[in-house]
Each structure stands twice: as C-alpha cells, then as structure tokens.
Coordinates of C-alpha atoms in Angstrom, one line a residue:
X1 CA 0.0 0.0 0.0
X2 CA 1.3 3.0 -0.7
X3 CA 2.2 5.8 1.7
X4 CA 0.7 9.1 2.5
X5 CA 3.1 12.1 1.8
X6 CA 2.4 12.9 5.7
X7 CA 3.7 8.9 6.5
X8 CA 6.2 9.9 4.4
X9 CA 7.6 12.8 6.2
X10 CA 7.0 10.9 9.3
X11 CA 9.8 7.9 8.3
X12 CA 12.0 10.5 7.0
X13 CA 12.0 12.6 10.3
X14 CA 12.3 9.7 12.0
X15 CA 15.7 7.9 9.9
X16 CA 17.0 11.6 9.9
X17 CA 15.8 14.0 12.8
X18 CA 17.9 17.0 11.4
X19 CA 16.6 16.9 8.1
X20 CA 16.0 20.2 6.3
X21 CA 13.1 21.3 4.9
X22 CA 14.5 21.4 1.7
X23 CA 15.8 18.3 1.4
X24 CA 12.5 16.8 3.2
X25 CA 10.4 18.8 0.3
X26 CA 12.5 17.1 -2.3
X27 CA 12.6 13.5 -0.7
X28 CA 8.8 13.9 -0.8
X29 CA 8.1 15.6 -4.1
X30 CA 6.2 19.2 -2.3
X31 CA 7.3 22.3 -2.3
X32 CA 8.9 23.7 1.1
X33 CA 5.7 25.9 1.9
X34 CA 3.5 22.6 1.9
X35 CA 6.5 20.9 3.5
X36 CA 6.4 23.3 6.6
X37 CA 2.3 22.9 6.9
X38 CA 3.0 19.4 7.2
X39 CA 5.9 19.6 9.5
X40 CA 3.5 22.1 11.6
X41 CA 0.8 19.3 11.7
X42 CA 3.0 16.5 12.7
X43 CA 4.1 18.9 15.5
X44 CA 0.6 19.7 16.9
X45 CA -0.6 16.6 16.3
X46 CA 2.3 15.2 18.9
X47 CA 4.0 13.0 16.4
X48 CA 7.2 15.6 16.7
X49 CA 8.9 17.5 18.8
X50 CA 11.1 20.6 17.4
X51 CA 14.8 21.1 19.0
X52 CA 16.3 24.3 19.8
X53 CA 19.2 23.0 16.8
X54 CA 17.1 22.9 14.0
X55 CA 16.4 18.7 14.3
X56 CA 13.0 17.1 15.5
X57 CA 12.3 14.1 18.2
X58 CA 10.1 11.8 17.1
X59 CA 7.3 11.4 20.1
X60 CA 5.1 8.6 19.2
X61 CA 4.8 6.4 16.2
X62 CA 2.8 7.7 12.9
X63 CA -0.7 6.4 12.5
X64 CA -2.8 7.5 9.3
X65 CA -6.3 8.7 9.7
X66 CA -8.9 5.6 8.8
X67 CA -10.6 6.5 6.0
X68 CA -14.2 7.1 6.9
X69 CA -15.6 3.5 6.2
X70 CA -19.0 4.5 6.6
X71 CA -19.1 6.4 3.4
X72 CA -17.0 4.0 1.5
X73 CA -20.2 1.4 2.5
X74 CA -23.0 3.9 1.3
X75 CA -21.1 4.7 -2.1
X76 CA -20.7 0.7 -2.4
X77 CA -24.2 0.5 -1.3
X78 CA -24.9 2.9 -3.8
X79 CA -23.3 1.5 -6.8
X80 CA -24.9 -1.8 -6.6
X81 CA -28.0 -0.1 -6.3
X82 CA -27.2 1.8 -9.7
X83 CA -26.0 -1.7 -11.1
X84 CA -29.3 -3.6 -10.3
X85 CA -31.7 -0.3 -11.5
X86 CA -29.7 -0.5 -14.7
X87 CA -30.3 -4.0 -15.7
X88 CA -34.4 -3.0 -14.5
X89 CA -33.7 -0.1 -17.1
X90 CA -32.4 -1.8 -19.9
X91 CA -35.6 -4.3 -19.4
X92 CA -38.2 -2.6 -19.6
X93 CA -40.6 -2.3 -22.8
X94 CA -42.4 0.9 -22.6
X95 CA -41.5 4.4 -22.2
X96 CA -43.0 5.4 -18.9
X97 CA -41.4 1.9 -17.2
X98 CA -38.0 3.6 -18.3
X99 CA -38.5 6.8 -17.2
X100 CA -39.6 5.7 -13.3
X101 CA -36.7 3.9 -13.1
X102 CA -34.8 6.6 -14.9
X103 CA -35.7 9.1 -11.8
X104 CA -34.9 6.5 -9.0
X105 CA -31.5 5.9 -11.0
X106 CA -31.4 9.8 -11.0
X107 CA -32.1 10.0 -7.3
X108 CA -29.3 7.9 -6.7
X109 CA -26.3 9.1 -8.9
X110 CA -27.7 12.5 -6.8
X111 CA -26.9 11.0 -3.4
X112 CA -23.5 9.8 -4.5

C-alpha cells in the first residue's frame, strides 16, 4: 500500500531528525511551503517535537487517519444499487417503465 506524503515525512523525520526542509520537500516531491504545513501538523498533532538546533524528536509512532468507512459502505451500497436499477432499465418495454426507473436511477447518482 502505498504511503501518505504525511507517512512519508513521518519515516523520514524519524531515519534523519535533522533533516532540512529542503531536502524533506525534495525527498517527498512538495514544495517547502506545503512541506512546513505538514511539519507544523505532525508537530501539533504530537508526532514531533522541534529542538532548539534545527532537528526534531520523534514522540510517538505515525498512525494514518482511517478512511471514513461509513461512506466508503454507502457509495458501495450505492453502486450496486445503480447496477441492479440499470439491468431494470435496460428491461423494460415501454417508455413510462423507463423513465420511473430513470428518476430513481437519477435520485441515486444525486446522493453519491
């Protein structure tokens, strides 16, 4: 699985405390402004710990956010709903049968 830039950052920090920013921006492809916003948030999260000499102690080990799995479930939810209406669309024989389902497909893609 691949890494977060923030996870990134983290392990960097971590196998080199006095790392500059530049080099950190580099190592993780962002510029140094968007470096130092995530150096600032790994700080007042508690991950880091800035030294008077420039370097940072690594306070507790990196977790990632979980991604919210409770709207990964609804969009799945909602996608095999889509699936299912679209078979009932391509079925039915008159006009008005298509366009019912047609507006409960619509109310669907809407929550998505």
């Amino acid at each position: 699985m691949k890494k977060s830039k923030m996870a990134q950052l983290f392990s960097l920090y971590a196998e080199n405390p006095s790392l500059t920013n530049e080099e950190g921006a580099r190592a993780v492809d962002v510029s140094s402004d968007a470096l130092r916003t995530m150096k600032h948030r790994l700080i007042a999260a508690g991950y880091l710990k800035p030294e008077s000499d420039g370097s940072v102690s690594v306070l507790k080990e990196f977790r990632a956010r979980p991604a919210n799995t409770t709207s990964v479930f609804k969009a799945a939810i909602y996608e095999e709903m889509v699936e299912a209406y679209m078979e009932d669309f391509r079925q039915q024989a008159t006009f008005a049968d298509r366009l019912s389902v047609g507006r409960e497909i619509r109310l669907i893609l809407e929550k998505m």
